[in-house]
Amino acid sequence: MSRLIKDKNISITQKYGKNHTGIDIIGTVGGNSYIKAHTDGTVYKIVDGRNNDTNTKGANRYGNYIQLKHKGGYYTLYAHLQKGLKLKVGDKVKQGDIIGIMGNSGNAYGTHLHFEVRKPDNYVIDPENYLENNLPNEEDDIKLYYRVHLLKENKWLSWIKQNNNENPNSYDYAGIYGKEIDGIQIKVEK
């Protein structure tokens, strides 16, 4: 049994690579393959009503698709689904919930699922390691705090809170440019 396709074993027909941002998967038995949510999450983006068109480019090449956002900031994307998706943006799903049916929409040359895993910065990573495993940082909700000490004023600035999956905001310390610092403190909380 697969974590992505209900009651079916899966076969990967195309791997992640230079010109392919995910993996293509088929079920080993014909017929409708119900697609399941890999992990608990929230519907971040959904596109429905597209037909098969092998000339599409950009996001249109995904056809009908659902993108879920997960704890820890990671995303999963399920593309080339059949029309008639029942979810909407903001809906919560649990791991194993049916989210659609494998299809042939968008720039596809046959019925299959295109599956992607994206980091919090929306950068795609090889999803094969996560087919049957949890996403990175799925279990952790780590908070990072940091502050700097100004040398000439001899004082610590306020703590800045940053989730471990966010990029630092350089503007948080915009007021210290041109000032010398002689220390930084970092603390982590779970």
Tab-separated table of N, CA, C and O in Angstrom, residues 148-150 157 170 172-181:
chain	number	residue	atom	x	y	z
A	148	VAL	N	21.812	41.187	18.929
A	148	VAL	CA	23.205	41.629	18.815
A	148	VAL	C	23.507	42.668	19.889
A	148	VAL	O	22.615	43.333	20.419
A	149	HIS	N	24.802	42.774	20.193
A	149	HIS	CA	25.274	43.747	21.179
A	149	HIS	C	26.016	44.851	20.440
A	149	HIS	O	26.915	44.589	19.637
A	150	LEU	N	25.629	46.096	20.696
A	150	LEU	CA	26.279	47.248	20.067
A	150	LEU	C	27.478	47.660	20.908
A	150	LEU	O	27.350	47.915	22.117
A	157	LEU	N	20.464	44.756	21.796
A	157	LEU	CA	19.197	45.076	21.148
A	157	LEU	C	18.166	44.011	21.517
A	157	LEU	O	18.511	42.952	22.044
A	170	SER	N	16.616	40.797	6.902
A	170	SER	CA	17.730	41.724	7.115
A	170	SER	C	17.249	43.084	7.598
A	170	SER	O	17.991	43.834	8.208
A	172	ASP	N	15.226	43.624	9.973
A	172	ASP	CA	15.045	43.634	11.422
A	172	ASP	C	16.138	44.447	12.108
A	172	ASP	O	15.926	45.017	13.162
A	173	TYR	N	17.328	44.468	11.525
A	173	TYR	CA	18.437	45.194	12.116
A	173	TYR	C	18.881	46.366	11.234
A	173	TYR	O	20.010	46.791	11.287
A	174	ALA	N	17.946	46.903	10.460
A	174	ALA	CA	18.297	47.989	9.552
A	174	ALA	C	18.882	49.189	10.293
A	174	ALA	O	19.728	49.902	9.770
A	175	GLY	N	18.482	49.396	11.545
A	175	GLY	CA	18.959	50.537	12.316
A	175	GLY	C	20.389	50.409	12.798
A	175	GLY	O	20.947	51.364	13.320
A	176	ILE	N	21.040	49.268	12.628
A	176	ILE	CA	22.400	49.107	13.146
A	176	ILE	C	23.461	49.222	12.065
A	176	ILE	O	24.639	49.136	12.369
A	177	TYR	N	23.072	49.423	10.799
A	177	TYR	CA	24.092	49.544	9.759
A	177	TYR	C	25.029	50.699	10.072
A	177	TYR	O	24.594	51.768	10.467
A	178	GLY	N	26.304	50.468	9.949
A	178	GLY	CA	27.305	51.477	10.241
A	178	GLY	C	27.721	51.479	11.698
A	178	GLY	O	28.598	52.238	12.088
A	179	LYS	N	27.113	50.642	12.509
A	179	LYS	CA	27.467	50.545	13.924
A	179	LYS	C	28.249	49.261	14.141
A	179	LYS	O	28.013	48.254	13.489
A	180	GLU	N	29.176	49.318	15.077
A	180	GLU	CA	29.980	48.135	15.376
A	180	GLU	C	29.253	47.252	16.373
A	180	GLU	O	28.690	47.745	17.343
A	181	ILE	N	29.280	45.954	16.096
A	181	ILE	CA	28.735	45.002	17.053
A	181	ILE	C	29.891	44.165	17.589
A	181	ILE	O	30.885	43.940	16.900
